Amino acid sequence: VEAAAQNSENGNNNKGKGGGGGSASQHAAAEEDPDGETLIKKDPLEEAKTFVAVLANNAPKRISTWILQYDVSIRRKKLLLALKALVKSKALDAGNDELFTRIVDFAQKGSPSEDSHPIVKELMRSETAALLDGKNLLKFVKDARDDMVADVLTP
């Protein structure tokens, strides 16, 4: 898997070289750690960060890339990266259900620390307000619920 990530980062791609995308060296690398002993020693969030970076470079127009970027960033407590992921997601598909749940999650968790720079605090406040369409969290959720009920009741 690491080799695939490195190949993607370096622009190497085995497709179209007669191997169908797989090579003997890739199979040998996969068999070096069949029980995952080496993999289990690695930090999962750091590994996820690496894979999300590859996705962000290679699939920036897929909302799933930015939803995953949000999930990894919020777990790493990287609030500005999480906010960036939500802003990009909303630009791609503002009505996405998974985006809605992430916006609610961020509104609850996304408060900058007291020692954050004032500009960072203001940026997070203004962008969170934009994600919530200028509403408080309760109104944002209530309006979304009302929209869903109206959609269900519309013939």
Tab-separated table of C-alpha atoms in Angstrom:
chain	number	residue	atom	x	y	z
A	1	VAL	CA	0.000	0.000	0.000
A	2	GLU	CA	2.888	2.347	0.813
A	3	ALA	CA	4.426	1.613	-2.576
A	4	ALA	CA	1.142	2.543	-4.249
A	5	ALA	CA	0.998	5.806	-2.298
A	6	GLN	CA	4.611	6.609	-3.183
A	7	ASN	CA	4.008	5.754	-6.832
A	8	SER	CA	0.965	8.029	-6.868
A	9	GLU	CA	2.905	10.853	-5.239
A	10	ASN	CA	5.779	10.465	-7.702
A	11	GLY	CA	3.458	10.162	-10.691
A	12	ASN	CA	4.496	6.569	-11.381
A	13	ASN	CA	1.716	4.407	-12.646
A	14	ASN	CA	2.008	0.842	-13.914
A	15	LYS	CA	-1.224	0.968	-15.923
A	16	GLY	CA	-0.706	0.550	-19.602
A	17	LYS	CA	2.662	-1.193	-19.186
A	18	GLY	CA	1.347	-4.653	-19.864
A	19	GLY	CA	1.194	-5.670	-16.220
A	20	GLY	CA	-2.412	-4.764	-15.592
A	21	GLY	CA	-1.314	-2.441	-12.795
A	22	GLY	CA	0.343	-5.123	-10.645
A	23	SER	CA	3.953	-6.193	-10.713
A	24	ALA	CA	6.024	-8.925	-9.083
A	25	SER	CA	7.754	-6.355	-6.883
A	26	GLN	CA	4.404	-5.126	-5.559
A	27	HIS	CA	3.374	-8.684	-4.704
A	28	ALA	CA	6.725	-9.327	-3.000
A	29	ALA	CA	6.359	-6.139	-0.956
A	30	ALA	CA	2.883	-7.190	0.127
A	31	GLU	CA	4.240	-10.538	1.349
A	32	GLU	CA	7.090	-9.057	3.423
A	33	ASP	CA	4.681	-8.348	6.278
A	34	PRO	CA	1.792	-10.812	5.845
A	35	ASP	CA	0.677	-10.506	9.486
A	36	GLY	CA	0.840	-6.707	9.515
A	37	GLU	CA	3.409	-6.511	12.322
A	38	THR	CA	5.188	-3.545	10.737
A	39	LEU	CA	1.959	-1.789	9.853
A	40	ILE	CA	0.549	-2.070	13.367
A	41	LYS	CA	3.568	-0.182	14.738
A	42	LYS	CA	2.767	2.854	12.597
A	43	ASP	CA	0.553	5.716	13.747
A	44	PRO	CA	-2.817	5.235	11.997
A	45	LEU	CA	-3.537	8.969	11.822
A	46	GLU	CA	-0.180	9.653	10.187
A	47	GLU	CA	-0.856	6.892	7.670
A	48	ALA	CA	-4.342	8.301	7.025
A	49	LYS	CA	-2.863	11.780	6.587
A	50	THR	CA	-0.550	10.409	3.896
A	51	PHE	CA	-3.379	8.741	1.992
A	52	VAL	CA	-5.646	11.778	2.255
A	53	ALA	CA	-2.864	13.960	0.842
A	54	VAL	CA	-2.661	11.642	-2.164
A	55	LEU	CA	-6.436	11.836	-2.613
A	56	ALA	CA	-6.444	15.629	-2.319
A	57	ASN	CA	-3.837	15.842	-5.083
A	58	ASN	CA	-5.422	13.262	-7.372
A	59	ALA	CA	-9.168	13.561	-6.704
A	60	PRO	CA	-9.814	17.153	-5.606
A	61	LYS	CA	-13.257	17.290	-7.234
A	62	ARG	CA	-14.678	14.345	-5.292
A	63	ILE	CA	-16.558	15.272	-2.156
A	64	SER	CA	-15.519	11.994	-0.523
A	65	THR	CA	-11.908	13.233	-0.620
A	66	TRP	CA	-12.771	16.295	1.441
A	67	ILE	CA	-15.086	14.416	3.808
A	68	LEU	CA	-12.211	12.038	4.532
A	69	GLN	CA	-9.831	15.010	4.869
A	70	TYR	CA	-12.204	16.454	7.462
A	71	ASP	CA	-12.415	13.174	9.392
A	72	VAL	CA	-8.638	12.800	9.564
A	73	SER	CA	-8.016	16.476	10.353
A	74	ILE	CA	-10.546	16.655	13.178
A	75	ARG	CA	-9.055	13.542	14.784
A	76	ARG	CA	-5.598	15.097	14.485
A	77	LYS	CA	-7.035	18.270	16.063
A	78	LYS	CA	-6.043	20.296	12.991
A	79	LEU	CA	-9.042	22.603	13.010
A	80	LEU	CA	-8.004	24.842	10.128
A	81	LEU	CA	-7.439	21.833	7.859
A	82	ALA	CA	-10.815	20.449	8.934
A	83	LEU	CA	-12.442	23.798	8.180
A	84	LYS	CA	-10.754	23.944	4.764
A	85	ALA	CA	-12.083	20.469	3.969
A	86	LEU	CA	-15.629	21.516	4.870
A	87	VAL	CA	-15.425	24.675	2.769
A	88	LYS	CA	-14.198	22.657	-0.238
A	89	SER	CA	-16.903	20.035	0.351
A	90	LYS	CA	-19.622	22.655	0.481
A	91	ALA	CA	-18.369	24.190	-2.769
A	92	LEU	CA	-18.677	20.769	-4.438
A	93	ASP	CA	-22.063	19.676	-3.035
A	94	ALA	CA	-23.738	21.862	-0.425
A	95	GLY	CA	-26.655	19.436	-0.028
A	96	ASN	CA	-24.605	16.323	0.747
A	97	ASP	CA	-25.872	14.396	3.815
A	98	GLU	CA	-22.391	13.494	5.031
A	99	LEU	CA	-21.328	17.117	4.723
A	100	PHE	CA	-24.293	18.130	6.866
A	101	THR	CA	-23.228	15.799	9.683
A	102	ARG	CA	-19.614	17.039	9.466
A	103	ILE	CA	-20.720	20.683	9.614
A	104	VAL	CA	-22.758	19.950	12.744
A	105	ASP	CA	-19.809	18.053	14.218
A	106	PHE	CA	-17.426	20.927	13.459
A	107	ALA	CA	-19.789	23.516	14.911
A	108	GLN	CA	-19.777	21.534	18.150
A	109	LYS	CA	-16.034	20.703	18.253
A	110	GLY	CA	-14.396	23.426	16.223
A	111	SER	CA	-13.675	26.084	18.803
A	112	PRO	CA	-10.120	27.378	18.587
A	113	SER	CA	-8.040	27.262	21.746
A	114	GLU	CA	-7.690	30.349	23.905
A	115	ASP	CA	-4.048	30.757	22.879
A	116	SER	CA	-4.921	30.834	19.158
A	117	HIS	CA	-4.036	33.964	17.236
A	118	PRO	CA	-6.938	36.470	17.034
A	119	ILE	CA	-6.958	36.239	13.232
A	120	VAL	CA	-7.365	32.456	13.433
A	121	LYS	CA	-10.233	32.863	15.898
A	122	GLU	CA	-11.969	35.382	13.638
A	123	LEU	CA	-11.446	33.235	10.533
A	124	MET	CA	-12.892	30.178	12.243
A	125	ARG	CA	-15.849	32.152	13.582
A	126	SER	CA	-16.687	33.706	10.218
A	127	GLU	CA	-16.204	30.522	8.180
A	128	THR	CA	-18.204	28.441	10.651
A	129	ALA	CA	-21.004	30.997	10.373
A	130	ALA	CA	-20.812	30.695	6.572
A	131	LEU	CA	-20.980	26.892	6.784
A	132	LEU	CA	-24.078	27.257	8.970
A	133	ASP	CA	-25.584	29.696	6.427
A	134	GLY	CA	-25.438	32.480	9.010
A	135	LYS	CA	-27.657	30.567	11.448
A	136	ASN	CA	-26.965	29.247	14.892
A	137	LEU	CA	-26.492	25.496	15.113
A	138	LEU	CA	-29.997	24.765	16.401
A	139	LYS	CA	-31.652	26.770	13.606
A	140	PHE	CA	-29.369	25.131	10.996
A	141	VAL	CA	-30.389	21.639	12.130
A	142	LYS	CA	-34.068	22.563	12.454
A	143	ASP	CA	-34.144	24.059	8.948
A	144	ALA	CA	-32.457	20.955	7.528
A	145	ARG	CA	-35.023	18.759	9.263
A	146	ASP	CA	-37.869	20.889	7.903
A	147	ASP	CA	-36.414	20.651	4.384
A	148	MET	CA	-36.200	16.850	4.646
A	149	VAL	CA	-39.793	16.594	5.875
A	150	ALA	CA	-40.970	18.848	3.038
A	151	ASP	CA	-39.086	16.706	0.495
A	152	VAL	CA	-40.659	13.518	1.834
A	153	LEU	CA	-44.152	15.006	1.765
A	154	THR	CA	-43.805	16.457	-1.742
A	155	PRO	CA	-45.387	14.139	-4.337
